[in-house]
Short mmCIF file of C-alpha atoms and ligand atoms in Angstrom, two decimals:
data_model
loop_
_atom_site.label_atom_id
_atom_site.label_comp_id
_atom_site.label_asym_id
_atom_site.label_seq_id
_atom_site.Cartn_x
_atom_site.Cartn_y
_atom_site.Cartn_z
CA MET A 1 9.29 -21.42 -2.91
CA ALA A 2 5.45 -22.11 -1.95
CA LYS A 3 2.08 -20.49 -2.50
CA LEU A 4 0.48 -18.67 0.36
CA VAL A 5 -3.37 -18.66 0.83
CA LEU A 6 -5.46 -17.16 3.25
CA HIS A 7 -8.87 -18.39 3.28
CA GLN A 8 -11.64 -16.74 5.33
CA LEU A 9 -8.96 -15.51 8.20
CA LYS A 10 -10.31 -14.33 11.09
CA LYS A 11 -9.00 -12.73 14.75
CA ILE A 12 -11.16 -11.63 16.82
CA TYR A 13 -9.18 -10.35 20.27
CA ALA A 14 -11.51 -10.33 23.55
CA LYS A 15 -10.15 -7.00 25.29
CA LYS A 16 -12.63 -7.22 29.05
CA ASP A 17 -16.08 -6.89 27.76
CA GLU A 18 -15.13 -5.82 24.49
CA LYS A 19 -14.49 -7.76 21.49
CA VAL A 20 -11.94 -6.45 19.00
CA TYR A 21 -12.58 -7.36 15.45
CA ALA A 22 -8.69 -7.22 14.13
CA VAL A 23 -9.02 -9.34 11.01
CA LYS A 24 -12.23 -9.93 9.28
CA ASN A 25 -12.75 -12.76 6.69
CA LEU A 26 -9.49 -11.94 4.87
CA ASN A 27 -9.03 -13.59 1.37
CA LEU A 28 -5.58 -13.71 -0.40
CA ASP A 29 -4.01 -15.40 -2.78
CA CYS A 30 -0.07 -15.19 -3.20
CA SER A 31 1.35 -17.02 -6.05
CA ASP A 32 4.76 -18.91 -5.43
CA GLY A 33 7.80 -16.23 -5.07
CA GLU A 34 5.31 -13.57 -4.87
CA PHE A 35 6.32 -10.41 -3.43
CA VAL A 36 2.83 -9.05 -1.41
CA ALA A 37 2.42 -5.94 0.53
CA LEU A 38 0.14 -5.96 3.31
CA LEU A 39 -0.97 -2.41 3.28
CA GLY A 40 -3.33 0.02 5.51
CA PRO A 41 -3.44 2.41 8.57
CA SER A 42 -2.15 1.55 12.22
CA GLY A 43 -4.41 -0.68 13.57
CA CYS A 44 -6.06 -2.14 10.40
CA GLY A 45 -4.65 -5.84 10.90
CA LYS A 46 -1.67 -6.01 9.47
CA SER A 47 0.58 -7.12 12.00
CA THR A 48 -1.94 -9.72 13.49
CA THR A 49 -2.06 -11.26 9.92
CA LEU A 50 1.57 -12.12 9.39
CA ARG A 51 1.42 -12.80 13.21
CA MET A 52 -0.93 -15.92 12.29
CA ILE A 53 0.89 -16.63 8.75
CA ALA A 54 3.66 -17.16 11.46
CA GLY A 55 1.98 -19.28 13.85
CA LEU A 56 2.27 -16.80 16.56
CA GLU A 57 -0.96 -16.01 17.07
CA GLU A 58 -3.79 -17.68 17.59
CA ILE A 59 -6.67 -18.31 14.55
CA THR A 60 -10.04 -17.29 15.65
CA GLU A 61 -11.55 -18.98 12.44
CA GLY A 62 -10.27 -19.97 8.50
CA ASP A 63 -7.46 -21.29 7.15
CA ILE A 64 -3.59 -20.73 6.31
CA LEU A 65 -2.20 -23.09 3.48
CA ILE A 66 1.56 -22.82 2.62
CA GLY A 67 2.22 -24.71 -0.52
CA GLY A 68 -1.15 -26.76 -0.47
CA ARG A 69 -0.82 -27.51 3.17
CA LYS A 70 -2.73 -26.39 6.05
CA VAL A 71 -0.69 -24.78 8.80
CA ASN A 72 -2.99 -23.85 10.85
CA ASP A 73 -1.86 -25.73 13.96
CA LEU A 74 1.91 -26.26 12.95
CA HIS A 75 4.01 -24.68 15.51
CA PRO A 76 6.19 -22.03 14.04
CA LYS A 77 9.40 -23.95 13.36
CA ASP A 78 7.71 -26.11 11.43
CA ARG A 79 6.26 -23.77 8.99
CA ASN A 80 9.71 -22.97 7.23
CA ILE A 81 9.02 -19.41 7.38
CA GLY A 82 11.17 -16.40 7.87
CA LEU A 83 10.37 -13.64 9.99
CA ALA A 84 11.72 -10.00 10.86
CA PHE A 85 9.62 -7.83 13.17
CA GLU A 86 10.25 -4.66 14.05
CA ASN A 87 10.53 -5.13 17.38
CA TYR A 88 12.43 -8.91 17.11
CA ALA A 89 14.57 -8.88 19.56
CA MET A 90 18.23 -10.27 19.60
CA TYR A 91 19.97 -12.09 22.40
CA PRO A 92 22.47 -9.33 23.45
CA PRO A 93 25.11 -11.40 25.11
CA LEU A 94 25.68 -12.69 21.29
CA SER A 95 27.19 -11.63 18.69
CA VAL A 96 25.23 -10.88 15.21
CA TYR A 97 26.88 -13.63 13.77
CA ASP A 98 25.65 -15.75 16.37
CA ASN A 99 22.25 -14.37 16.58
CA ILE A 100 21.84 -15.13 12.59
CA SER A 101 23.62 -18.60 12.55
CA PHE A 102 21.36 -19.12 16.12
CA ASN A 103 18.26 -21.57 14.45
CA LEU A 104 20.55 -22.69 12.58
CA ARG A 105 23.10 -24.49 15.27
CA ALA A 106 19.86 -25.40 17.30
CA GLY A 107 18.99 -27.23 14.04
CA GLY A 108 21.86 -29.45 13.87
CA VAL A 109 23.34 -27.42 10.95
CA GLN A 110 27.38 -28.56 10.60
CA LYS A 111 29.43 -25.51 11.09
CA LYS A 112 31.26 -24.70 8.11
CA GLU A 113 27.66 -24.18 6.22
CA ILE A 114 26.84 -21.90 8.54
CA LYS A 115 29.77 -20.21 7.86
CA GLN A 116 29.13 -20.26 4.25
CA ARG A 117 25.01 -19.53 4.63
CA ILE A 118 26.29 -16.59 6.85
CA ASN A 119 29.23 -15.17 4.50
CA LYS A 120 26.60 -14.94 1.66
CA ILE A 121 23.56 -13.45 3.52
CA ALA A 122 26.05 -10.46 5.45
CA GLU A 123 27.34 -9.39 1.96
CA LEU A 124 23.54 -9.87 0.34
CA LEU A 125 22.58 -7.24 3.39
CA ASP A 126 25.92 -5.67 3.54
CA ILE A 127 26.87 -6.36 7.47
CA GLN A 128 29.95 -8.12 6.72
CA ASP A 129 31.75 -5.83 8.94
CA LEU A 130 29.05 -5.86 11.74
CA LEU A 131 29.29 -9.77 12.28
CA ASP A 132 31.69 -9.57 15.42
CA PHE A 133 29.37 -6.64 17.19
CA LYS A 134 27.17 -7.59 19.55
CA PRO A 135 23.49 -6.08 19.01
CA GLY A 136 23.75 -3.03 21.91
CA MET A 137 26.21 -1.55 19.27
CA LEU A 138 24.26 -1.40 16.19
CA SER A 139 21.77 1.33 15.01
CA GLY A 140 18.43 1.40 14.39
CA GLY A 141 19.00 0.68 10.67
CA GLN A 142 21.85 -2.17 10.86
CA LYS A 143 19.57 -3.87 13.37
CA GLN A 144 16.69 -4.12 10.87
CA ARG A 145 19.67 -5.62 8.30
CA VAL A 146 20.34 -8.08 10.60
CA ASN A 147 16.61 -8.83 11.48
CA ILE A 148 16.71 -9.49 7.83
CA ALA A 149 19.62 -11.73 7.64
CA ARG A 150 18.34 -14.13 10.33
CA ALA A 151 15.09 -14.40 8.59
CA LEU A 152 16.80 -15.40 5.17
CA ILE A 153 19.57 -17.63 7.10
CA ARG A 154 16.82 -20.33 7.08
CA GLU A 155 16.19 -20.06 3.24
CA PRO A 156 12.36 -19.79 3.90
CA GLU A 157 9.72 -20.97 1.85
CA VAL A 158 7.81 -17.72 2.67
CA LEU A 159 9.67 -14.51 4.34
CA LEU A 160 7.09 -12.53 6.48
CA LEU A 161 8.68 -8.88 6.95
CA ASP A 162 6.92 -6.22 9.63
CA GLU A 163 7.46 -2.77 8.65
CA PRO A 164 11.14 -3.80 8.13
CA LEU A 165 12.45 0.22 7.34
CA SER A 166 10.13 1.77 9.76
CA HIS A 167 13.75 2.50 11.78
CA LEU A 168 15.32 3.97 8.92
CA ASP A 169 15.13 7.64 6.95
CA GLY A 170 15.15 9.50 3.78
CA LYS A 171 17.91 8.33 1.66
CA VAL A 172 18.71 5.24 3.60
CA ARG A 173 15.27 4.13 3.65
CA GLN A 174 15.21 4.44 -0.24
CA LYS A 175 18.17 2.61 -0.86
CA MET A 176 17.27 -0.47 1.26
CA ARG A 177 14.13 -0.32 -0.19
CA THR A 178 15.81 -1.06 -3.36
CA GLU A 179 18.01 -3.75 -1.86
CA ILE A 180 15.43 -5.63 -0.49
CA LYS A 181 13.66 -5.73 -3.80
CA HIS A 182 17.28 -7.20 -5.42
CA LEU A 183 17.42 -9.44 -2.72
CA HIS A 184 14.02 -10.77 -3.35
CA THR A 185 14.96 -11.45 -6.90
CA GLU A 186 17.96 -13.47 -5.66
CA ILE A 187 16.32 -15.40 -3.09
CA ASN A 188 12.37 -15.73 -4.95
CA SER A 189 10.81 -16.51 -1.09
CA THR A 190 6.99 -15.83 -1.26
CA THR A 191 7.52 -12.24 0.65
CA ILE A 192 5.11 -10.53 2.99
CA ILE A 193 5.52 -6.80 3.66
CA VAL A 194 3.73 -5.14 6.32
CA THR A 195 3.97 -1.60 5.79
CA HIS A 196 2.15 1.50 5.71
CA ASP A 197 4.09 3.73 3.83
CA GLN A 198 2.00 3.62 0.26
CA LEU A 199 5.11 4.46 -1.56
CA GLU A 200 7.05 1.39 0.12
CA ALA A 201 4.51 -0.96 -1.30
CA MET A 202 4.33 0.17 -4.51
CA ALA A 203 7.57 0.21 -4.77
CA LEU A 204 8.29 -2.84 -3.39
CA ALA A 205 5.18 -5.86 -4.15
CA ASP A 206 4.01 -7.42 -7.24
CA ARG A 207 0.76 -6.98 -5.82
CA ILE A 208 -0.74 -4.77 -2.76
CA ALA A 209 -3.57 -5.59 -0.54
CA ILE A 210 -4.98 -2.76 0.76
CA ILE A 211 -6.54 -2.98 4.31
CA LYS A 212 -8.92 -1.04 6.55
CA GLU A 213 -10.42 -1.91 9.79
CA GLY A 214 -9.54 -5.54 9.41
CA GLU A 215 -11.17 -5.91 5.76
CA LEU A 216 -9.84 -5.93 2.30
CA GLN A 217 -10.31 -3.44 0.41
CA GLN A 218 -8.51 -3.93 -2.98
CA PHE A 219 -5.79 -7.18 -3.54
CA GLY A 220 -4.19 -5.50 -7.25
CA THR A 221 -0.64 -4.58 -9.05
CA PRO A 222 0.37 -1.29 -8.25
CA TYR A 223 -0.79 -0.28 -11.57
CA GLU A 224 -4.38 -1.39 -10.65
CA VAL A 225 -4.77 0.10 -7.35
CA PHE A 226 -3.47 3.37 -8.62
CA ASN A 227 -5.18 3.53 -11.95
CA HIS A 228 -8.39 1.73 -10.76
CA PRO A 229 -9.61 2.33 -7.60
CA GLN A 230 -11.78 0.09 -6.37
CA ASN A 231 -13.27 2.47 -3.61
CA GLU A 232 -12.75 6.15 -1.73
CA PHE A 233 -10.44 4.91 0.48
CA VAL A 234 -8.26 2.73 -1.70
CA ALA A 235 -8.08 6.58 -4.64
CA GLY A 236 -7.22 7.87 -1.03
CA PHE A 237 -4.59 5.97 0.22
CA ILE A 238 -2.76 5.38 -2.78
CA GLY A 239 -0.70 8.33 -4.36
CA GLU A 240 1.00 11.55 -2.73
CA PRO A 241 -0.31 13.60 -2.85
CA PRO A 242 -3.87 12.07 -2.87
CA MET A 243 -6.64 12.42 -5.30
CA ASN A 244 -8.97 15.26 -5.30
CA ILE A 245 -12.65 14.10 -4.79
CA MET A 246 -15.41 16.36 -4.85
CA GLU A 247 -19.14 16.02 -4.83
CA VAL A 248 -20.73 16.53 -7.99
CA LEU A 249 -24.61 16.09 -9.56
CA THR A 250 -25.49 15.27 -12.93
CA ILE A 251 -27.87 16.87 -14.98
CA ARG A 252 -29.16 16.62 -18.59
CA ASN A 253 -28.30 19.73 -20.79
CA LYS A 254 -29.65 19.12 -24.68
CA GLY A 255 -29.42 15.50 -24.32
CA ARG A 256 -26.12 15.25 -22.83
CA LEU A 257 -25.30 14.34 -19.68
CA PHE A 258 -22.59 16.67 -17.78
CA PHE A 259 -21.57 15.99 -14.16
CA LYS A 260 -21.39 20.32 -12.15
CA THR A 261 -20.59 21.24 -9.09
CA LYS A 262 -23.55 23.27 -6.92
CA ASN A 263 -23.18 26.48 -8.65
CA ASN A 264 -21.83 25.51 -11.79
CA VAL A 265 -18.77 26.25 -11.43
CA ILE A 266 -17.64 22.85 -13.34
CA SER A 267 -19.57 21.33 -15.53
CA PHE A 268 -17.61 17.97 -17.24
CA PRO A 269 -19.36 16.15 -19.74
CA VAL A 270 -19.86 12.66 -18.42
CA PRO A 271 -17.09 10.34 -20.22
CA ASP A 272 -19.20 7.79 -22.62
CA ASN A 273 -17.94 4.68 -21.12
CA TYR A 274 -19.41 6.29 -17.55
CA VAL A 275 -23.10 6.97 -19.19
CA GLN A 276 -24.30 3.36 -18.42
CA TYR A 277 -23.47 4.01 -15.04
CA VAL A 278 -24.78 7.19 -13.95
CA ARG A 279 -28.20 8.54 -13.61
CA GLU A 280 -29.64 12.04 -13.97
CA ASN A 281 -29.95 14.34 -11.06
CA GLU A 282 -28.38 12.18 -8.44
CA THR A 283 -24.79 13.26 -6.70
CA TYR A 284 -22.07 11.42 -6.72
CA HIS A 285 -17.94 11.95 -6.26
CA PHE A 286 -15.54 12.92 -8.64
CA GLY A 287 -12.01 11.99 -8.25
CA ILE A 288 -9.37 13.11 -10.41
CA ARG A 289 -5.80 13.09 -9.45
CA PRO A 290 -3.54 16.28 -9.64
CA THR A 291 -1.39 14.77 -12.46
CA ASP A 292 -4.26 14.18 -14.38
CA ILE A 293 -5.76 17.81 -14.44
CA SER A 294 -3.49 20.46 -16.66
CA VAL A 295 -3.23 24.02 -16.76
CA VAL A 296 -4.86 25.39 -20.40
CA GLU A 297 -5.16 28.28 -22.14
CA GLY A 298 -7.98 28.53 -25.41
CA GLU A 299 -11.36 27.55 -24.93
CA ASP A 300 -11.08 23.73 -24.42
CA PHE A 301 -11.04 23.30 -20.25
CA SER A 302 -13.33 22.08 -17.29
CA VAL A 303 -13.11 24.63 -15.35
CA GLU A 304 -12.34 28.65 -14.92
CA THR A 305 -11.41 29.99 -12.16
CA ASN A 306 -8.24 31.66 -9.91
CA VAL A 307 -5.18 30.58 -8.28
CA SER A 308 -6.01 30.28 -4.85
CA ILE A 309 -2.45 28.36 -3.83
CA PHE A 310 0.93 28.61 -5.90
CA GLU A 311 3.52 26.23 -5.16
CA ASN A 312 6.70 25.92 -7.08
CA LEU A 313 8.52 22.43 -5.44
CA GLY A 314 11.34 23.07 -8.32
CA GLU A 315 10.51 20.08 -9.92
CA GLU A 316 7.20 20.45 -10.77
CA CYS A 317 4.59 22.98 -9.66
CA ARG A 318 0.89 23.02 -7.66
CA VAL A 319 -1.65 25.11 -8.32
CA HIS A 320 -4.57 25.01 -5.92
CA ILE A 321 -8.55 26.16 -6.49
CA ARG A 322 -11.23 26.63 -4.23
CA LEU A 323 -14.66 25.17 -5.99
CA GLU A 324 -16.77 26.53 -3.73
CA GLU A 325 -16.56 24.70 -0.07
CA GLN A 326 -14.42 21.87 -1.88
CA THR A 327 -10.60 22.45 -2.65
CA MET A 328 -8.90 20.85 -5.33
CA PHE A 329 -5.41 21.44 -7.59
CA SER A 330 -3.01 19.98 -10.09
CA ILE A 331 0.39 19.53 -10.55
CA VAL A 332 2.00 20.55 -13.66
CA SER A 333 6.04 20.85 -14.71
CA SER A 334 7.61 23.95 -13.61
CA GLU A 335 9.09 25.38 -16.76
CA LEU A 336 5.55 26.21 -17.65
CA LEU A 337 4.03 28.26 -15.30
CA ASN A 338 4.97 31.24 -12.95
CA LEU A 339 1.67 32.01 -11.32
CA LYS A 340 0.27 33.81 -8.09
CA GLN A 341 -2.67 34.23 -5.90
CA GLY A 342 -5.76 35.09 -7.75
CA ASP A 343 -4.16 34.76 -11.03
CA PRO A 344 -7.07 33.87 -13.63
CA VAL A 345 -6.21 29.84 -14.33
CA LYS A 346 -8.28 27.71 -16.62
CA LEU A 347 -7.38 24.19 -15.97
CA LYS A 348 -9.00 20.74 -17.93
CA PHE A 349 -9.29 17.37 -16.53
CA GLU A 350 -8.29 14.40 -18.67
CA GLN A 351 -11.01 12.63 -19.51
CA HIS A 352 -9.87 9.04 -19.36
CA ARG A 353 -8.57 9.72 -15.68
CA ILE A 354 -11.51 10.86 -13.83
CA HIS A 355 -13.06 8.01 -11.30
CA ILE A 356 -16.53 8.23 -10.02
CA PHE A 357 -17.89 6.73 -6.53
CA HIS A 358 -20.73 6.05 -4.94
CA PRO A 359 -21.91 9.29 -2.21
CA SER A 360 -22.30 6.83 0.46
CA SER A 361 -20.80 3.47 -0.44
CA GLY A 362 -17.43 5.32 -1.61
CA GLU A 363 -17.79 1.85 -4.00
CA ARG A 364 -16.24 2.78 -7.40
CA ILE A 365 -19.71 3.41 -9.87
CA GLU A 366 -18.71 0.54 -12.17
CA ASN A 367 -19.09 -1.96 -9.39
CA VAL A 368 -22.21 -0.62 -7.75
CA LEU A 369 -25.50 -2.52 -9.33
CA GLN A 370 -27.48 -0.33 -10.40
CA GLU A 371 -31.05 -1.01 -9.60
CA VAL A 372 -33.84 -1.10 -12.32
P1 LIG B 1 -1.02 -2.96 12.40
O1 LIG B 1 -0.29 -3.87 12.60
O2 LIG B 1 -2.32 -2.64 10.79
O3 LIG B 1 -0.76 -1.64 13.02
P2 LIG B 1 -2.76 -4.66 14.61
O4 LIG B 1 -2.43 -5.84 13.67
O5 LIG B 1 -1.03 -4.57 15.24
O6 LIG B 1 -2.32 -3.73 13.49
O7 LIG B 1 -3.89 -4.29 15.43
C1 LIG B 1 -5.24 -5.08 14.68
C2 LIG B 1 -6.39 -4.49 15.98
O8 LIG B 1 -6.36 -5.48 16.83
C3 LIG B 1 -6.27 -3.28 16.47
O9 LIG B 1 -7.13 -2.59 16.99
C4 LIG B 1 -4.98 -3.83 17.72
O10 LIG B 1 -5.44 -2.30 19.08
C5 LIG B 1 -5.59 -4.84 18.17
N1 LIG B 1 -5.04 -5.90 18.86
C6 LIG B 1 -3.39 -5.99 18.71
N2 LIG B 1 -3.17 -6.85 19.34
C7 LIG B 1 -3.68 -6.79 20.29
C8 LIG B 1 -3.72 -8.06 21.41
N3 LIG B 1 -2.77 -8.38 21.99
N4 LIG B 1 -4.48 -7.59 22.47
C9 LIG B 1 -5.63 -7.04 21.69
N5 LIG B 1 -6.11 -6.24 20.83
C10 LIG B 1 -4.83 -6.47 20.10
MG1 LIG B 2 2.07 -3.42 12.98
#
C-alpha cells in the first residue's frame, strides 16, 4: 500500500503543427489503500494520466509520488505498480498460467511460491479452470479477468485498471464490478480505475475524480459528487438519468425572492440557504434531479401543468413536462400513478435538493465570488 500523489501533472502531445493538451495541471492526492476512479467522457485524458503513473508515457510537467517517493524518472518495473489495461496484449503461445507468472519468473521468484500465489489469485478471480488455456481461447471477459490477475500477482502498492470491464455487458459486468470491489478489500492496494461509466465509478470508488478536457472538475466521494456537484458538467455527468437543468430569472415579489421561468410557469421561492448567493433580476441555471420532484395534490406545488409524456417502467414512472422551451421530468414510484399524455399534474420540487449554477461559467453558485 502506498499514498499516490499527482502534482501539477501535465501532458502535451505534439501532433504535426498542433498541440494536444491531454492533461492540464492535474492535482490528486490518493490515500493509502484508497480506491479512486478517474471518470470522464472519451478523450478527456484518463488513459494518458494512468499511463504516466505507470511510466509508459513521458510526463510533460509535474510530479508523481508513490509512497512519498518521486517516480517521474523510474522505469515502470521499479514503480511497484500493477497494470490491467484494456488492450494489454498477452503472449499468445504461452498458457494463461505462464502469462500470469511471466514477470515473477523474470524476477527470479521460486517456482513453488509462484504456484501458491497464482492459486490464490486464480481463486479470487475465478479463473482456476482457465490456467491451461491459451489466450486465443478466452472470451473478452475472461481475458479481462486474466489481465487483472496478471496485475495483482506482483502484489503491487498501486493497482491501475483502465476500463477493466469494458468488454463485459449487462449482468456479467455487474457481477465483475462487485468482485473487483471485493478484491480491493482483500488486497488493499491503492487502486486507480479509469472508466467513462459513472455508475461503475459510483459503485466502486471511495472517491471519484471527474475530468473534462484534461481538467479536473471535482474530486469527491460518490455522496459529494452526487449531492454537491461543483459545476453543471458534474451535475450532468453524475446520475442517470441526469439532472434537469433549466434557465430561470430571479424576481422580487412582496419582499421575497423567487426563481421564475420566463413566462411564469414556475415560481419557486429562493430557499433561505441560497438568498445570500443570488441577486435580483439575474439569470441562473436551476438544477433538480428527477427523483427530487414529486407529484402532489393540493396547493403546495412548484408547477402546475400537463403531462407531455408518461412512461411506466415497472418499478418507477417518469412524468415528463414541457416548460416553455424547456423540458423536465420527475421519477416517482409506479404504484402511485397512472397518468396519460395531457393529464393535469402538479409537481413539487424538494426545497433542499435544488442546485443553482452560474449561467455562463456553470460553477455552483455558492462558489462564485459575488462582486461588491
Ligand atoms: P481517455 O482515456 O480519457 O479516453 P486519452 O488519455 O486516451 O483519453 O486521450 C486524451 C487526449 O490525448 C485525446 O485528445 C487523444 O486524442 C490524445 N492522445 C492520446 N494519445 C495520444 C498520442 N499518442 N498522440 C497524440 N495524441 C494523443
Ligand atoms: Mg482511455
